[in-house]
Coordinates of C-alpha atoms and ligand atoms in Angstrom, one line a residue:
X458 CA -25.7 83.7 -68.5
X459 CA -26.6 87.3 -67.8
X460 CA -25.2 89.0 -64.7
X461 CA -28.7 89.2 -63.4
X462 CA -29.3 85.5 -63.9
X463 CA -25.9 84.8 -62.1
X464 CA -26.9 87.1 -59.3
X465 CA -30.3 85.3 -58.9
X466 CA -28.6 82.0 -58.7
X467 CA -26.2 83.2 -56.0
X468 CA -29.1 84.8 -54.0
X469 CA -31.2 81.6 -54.3
X470 CA -28.3 79.6 -53.0
X471 CA -27.7 82.0 -50.1
X472 CA -31.5 81.8 -49.2
X473 CA -31.2 78.0 -49.3
X474 CA -28.2 78.0 -46.9
X475 CA -29.8 80.5 -44.5
X476 CA -33.0 78.4 -44.5
X477 CA -31.0 75.2 -43.7
X478 CA -29.1 76.9 -41.0
X479 CA -32.4 77.9 -39.4
X480 CA -33.9 74.5 -39.9
X481 CA -36.5 75.9 -42.3
X482 CA -37.8 74.8 -45.7
X483 CA -36.5 76.8 -48.7
X484 CA -40.0 76.6 -50.1
X485 CA -41.3 78.7 -47.2
X486 CA -39.3 81.7 -48.3
X487 CA -40.4 83.8 -51.3
X488 CA -37.9 86.0 -53.1
X489 CA -39.2 89.4 -54.2
X490 CA -36.9 91.0 -56.8
X491 CA -37.0 94.7 -56.0
X492 CA -37.2 96.4 -59.4
X493 CA -37.7 100.1 -58.4
X494 CA -35.6 102.3 -60.7
X495 CA -34.8 99.2 -62.8
X496 CA -35.7 99.2 -66.5
X497 CA -38.1 96.8 -68.1
X498 CA -35.3 95.0 -70.0
X499 CA -33.6 94.0 -66.7
X500 CA -36.9 92.9 -65.3
X501 CA -37.4 90.6 -68.3
X502 CA -33.9 89.2 -67.7
X503 CA -34.9 88.3 -64.1
X504 CA -38.1 86.7 -65.4
X505 CA -36.2 84.7 -67.9
X506 CA -33.9 83.5 -65.1
X507 CA -37.0 82.1 -63.4
X508 CA -37.8 84.9 -61.0
X509 CA -41.5 85.7 -61.2
X510 CA -42.2 88.2 -58.4
X511 CA -41.2 91.9 -58.4
X512 CA -41.4 94.6 -55.8
X513 CA -42.0 98.2 -56.7
X514 CA -42.0 101.1 -54.3
X515 CA -43.9 103.8 -56.3
X516 CA -47.3 103.4 -57.9
X517 CA -46.5 105.9 -60.7
X518 CA -43.4 104.0 -61.7
X519 CA -45.1 100.7 -61.6
X520 CA -48.0 102.0 -63.6
X521 CA -45.6 102.8 -66.4
X522 CA -43.5 99.6 -66.1
X523 CA -46.0 96.8 -65.6
X524 CA -47.8 97.1 -69.0
X525 CA -44.5 96.9 -70.8
X526 CA -43.2 93.8 -69.0
X527 CA -44.4 90.3 -69.8
X528 CA -47.7 89.4 -68.1
X529 CA -46.0 86.5 -66.5
X530 CA -44.5 88.9 -63.9
X531 CA -46.4 89.3 -60.6
X532 CA -46.1 92.6 -58.7
X533 CA -45.9 93.5 -55.0
X534 CA -46.1 97.1 -53.7
X535 CA -43.4 97.5 -51.0
X536 CA -43.2 101.3 -50.7
X537 CA -45.4 103.8 -48.9
X538 CA -48.9 104.2 -50.4
X539 CA -51.0 107.3 -50.3
X540 CA -54.7 107.0 -50.0
X541 CA -55.3 108.8 -53.3
X542 CA -53.3 106.1 -55.1
X543 CA -55.2 103.2 -53.6
X544 CA -57.3 102.7 -56.7
X545 CA -54.2 102.2 -59.0
X546 CA -52.6 100.0 -56.3
X547 CA -55.5 97.6 -56.3
X548 CA -55.4 97.4 -60.1
X549 CA -51.7 96.8 -60.3
X550 CA -50.6 94.7 -57.3
X551 CA -51.1 91.2 -56.1
X552 CA -49.9 92.0 -52.6
X553 CA -49.6 95.4 -50.9
X554 CA -46.9 95.3 -48.1
X555 CA -47.3 98.8 -46.8
X556 CA -50.7 99.2 -45.3
X557 CA -50.1 101.5 -42.3
X558 CA -53.5 103.0 -41.4
X559 CA -57.2 102.1 -41.2
X560 CA -58.0 105.0 -43.5
X561 CA -55.8 103.5 -46.2
X562 CA -57.3 100.0 -45.6
X563 CA -60.8 101.4 -46.0
X564 CA -59.9 103.0 -49.3
X565 CA -58.3 99.7 -50.5
X566 CA -61.3 97.8 -49.5
X567 CA -63.6 100.2 -51.4
X568 CA -61.6 99.9 -54.6
X569 CA -61.2 96.1 -54.2
X570 CA -65.0 95.9 -53.9
X571 CA -65.5 97.9 -57.1
X572 CA -62.9 95.7 -58.9
X573 CA -64.5 92.5 -57.7
X574 CA -61.1 91.5 -56.1
X575 CA -59.9 90.4 -52.7
X576 CA -56.7 92.3 -52.1
X577 CA -53.9 90.6 -50.1
X578 CA -52.2 93.0 -47.8
X579 CA -49.5 93.1 -45.1
X580 CA -49.5 95.6 -42.2
X581 CA -46.3 97.7 -42.1
X582 CA -44.9 98.0 -38.6
X583 CA -42.3 100.5 -37.4
X584 CA -40.4 98.3 -35.0
X585 CA -37.4 100.6 -34.6
X586 CA -39.5 103.6 -33.7
X587 CA -37.4 105.8 -36.0
X588 CA -39.3 109.0 -37.0
X589 CA -38.2 108.6 -40.6
X590 CA -39.9 105.3 -41.0
X591 CA -43.5 104.5 -42.1
X592 CA -45.5 101.9 -40.3
X593 CA -47.9 101.3 -37.5
X594 CA -46.7 101.5 -33.9
X595 CA -46.4 98.0 -32.5
X596 CA -49.0 98.8 -29.8
X597 CA -51.5 99.9 -32.5
X598 CA -51.3 96.7 -34.6
X599 CA -53.9 94.6 -32.7
X600 CA -56.7 97.2 -32.8
X601 CA -55.9 98.1 -36.5
X602 CA -55.9 94.4 -37.5
X603 CA -59.3 93.9 -35.7
X604 CA -60.8 96.8 -37.6
X605 CA -59.3 95.7 -40.9
X606 CA -60.6 92.1 -40.4
X607 CA -64.1 93.6 -40.7
X608 CA -63.4 94.8 -44.2
X609 CA -64.6 92.0 -46.5
X610 CA -62.3 92.7 -49.5
X611 CA -59.0 92.7 -47.7
X612 CA -57.0 89.6 -46.6
X613 CA -54.3 90.4 -44.1
X614 CA -51.5 87.9 -44.7
X615 CA -48.9 89.2 -42.3
X616 CA -46.5 92.0 -41.3
X617 CA -43.8 93.9 -43.0
X618 CA -41.0 96.1 -41.7
X619 CA -38.0 98.0 -42.9
X620 CA -35.2 97.5 -40.4
X621 CA -32.8 100.3 -39.7
X622 CA -29.7 100.2 -41.9
X623 CA -26.9 98.7 -39.8
X624 CA -23.3 98.3 -40.7
X625 CA -23.4 94.7 -39.6
X626 CA -26.4 92.7 -40.7
X627 CA -26.6 90.9 -37.4
X628 CA -27.4 94.2 -35.7
X629 CA -30.8 94.1 -37.4
X630 CA -31.6 90.9 -35.8
X631 CA -33.6 92.4 -32.8
X632 CA -35.9 94.2 -35.2
X633 CA -36.6 91.1 -37.2
X634 CA -37.2 89.1 -34.0
X635 CA -39.6 91.7 -32.7
X636 CA -41.6 91.6 -35.9
X637 CA -41.8 87.8 -35.7
X638 CA -43.0 88.0 -32.1
X639 CA -45.7 90.5 -33.1
X640 CA -46.7 88.3 -36.0
X641 CA -47.0 85.3 -33.7
X642 CA -49.1 87.2 -31.2
X643 CA -51.5 88.3 -33.9
X644 CA -51.8 84.8 -35.4
X645 CA -50.7 85.9 -38.9
X646 CA -48.7 84.0 -41.5
X647 CA -46.2 86.2 -43.5
X648 CA -43.2 88.2 -42.5
X649 CA -41.9 90.5 -45.1
X650 CA -38.4 91.5 -43.9
X651 CA -34.8 91.5 -45.0
X652 CA -33.1 93.3 -47.9
X653 CA -29.8 92.8 -49.8
X654 CA -27.5 93.4 -46.9
X655 CA -29.4 91.6 -44.2
X656 CA -31.8 89.0 -45.7
X657 CA -29.9 86.0 -44.3
X658 CA -30.4 87.3 -40.8
X659 CA -34.1 87.9 -41.6
X660 CA -34.5 84.3 -42.8
X661 CA -32.9 83.0 -39.6
X662 CA -35.6 85.1 -37.7
X663 CA -38.5 83.7 -39.8
X664 CA -38.9 85.9 -42.9
X665 CA -41.2 84.4 -45.5
X666 CA -40.8 87.2 -48.0
X667 CA -37.4 88.8 -48.6
X668 CA -37.1 92.0 -50.7
X669 CA -33.9 92.1 -52.6
X670 CA -32.9 94.7 -55.2
X671 CA -29.3 95.7 -55.3
X672 CA -27.9 92.2 -54.9
X673 CA -29.9 91.2 -58.0
X674 CA -29.9 94.2 -60.3
X675 CA -26.8 96.1 -59.0
X676 CA -26.6 99.6 -57.5
X677 CA -29.5 101.8 -58.5
X678 CA -28.5 105.0 -60.3
X679 CA -30.2 107.2 -57.8
X680 CA -30.6 105.9 -54.2
X681 CA -34.1 106.0 -52.9
X682 CA -34.7 108.1 -49.9
X683 CA -34.2 105.6 -47.1
X684 CA -37.6 104.4 -46.0
Ligands
PLP1044 C1 -35.5 99.4 -52.1 C2 -36.2 98.5 -51.1 C3 -35.7 97.2 -50.9 C4 -34.5 96.6 -51.6 O1 -33.4 97.2 -51.1 P1 -31.9 96.6 -51.6 O2 -31.0 97.1 -50.5 O3 -31.6 97.2 -52.9 O4 -32.0 95.1 -51.6 C5 -36.5 96.4 -50.0 N1 -37.6 96.9 -49.4 C6 -38.0 98.2 -49.5 C7 -39.2 98.7 -48.8 C8 -37.3 99.0 -50.4 O5 -37.7 100.3 -50.5

């Protein structure tokens, strides 16, 4: 077995155990293998190991990678999206996790209309309030959701957040809990939260989509700027 297949097996087991601990169904949690900065060959290895969904953080990189990976792969955008890349994003991604303004939503709606597609999205929330983070302020979520719900080509599935990096995973728990409370208040379904070092805590707090890169593919050559 390849190292990647081994890692996926271990992660799958850890997801299962975390779900059990929280009294949740394993089938309610979707693993997204974060393939940013990862070469197509390693993506194929993850696909061969039964892992169909990949997360990319940059449209440019995904645009080059997606056509050379088996069409069985499904792609989610997890990184910040600029309005001028909305058209490409609609063409490439099944789910866009990082919608953080009405202006961007309008643009995605326009390109989805032209593509004859309904685009699934998540609203990114900045629950820590860190200036370095993207995302809507929690207090702006409700009005933004209301406005986006008027856009016929977008389907808002839930909320996404990037918790602050904490030494101990458990220290991220309040941020995950806050996102869940916001999701519940808005009546949405999905919670995209939890990364390699803290996904088990995120699952205990209700994550339905966990975004895991390093623990599957190993350390990336160049660290992404923290987002
Ligand atoms: C890179 C990235 C991840 C994966 O991080 P790892 O620590 O490698 O698991 C998850 N979510 C977002 C938004 C990212 O940019």
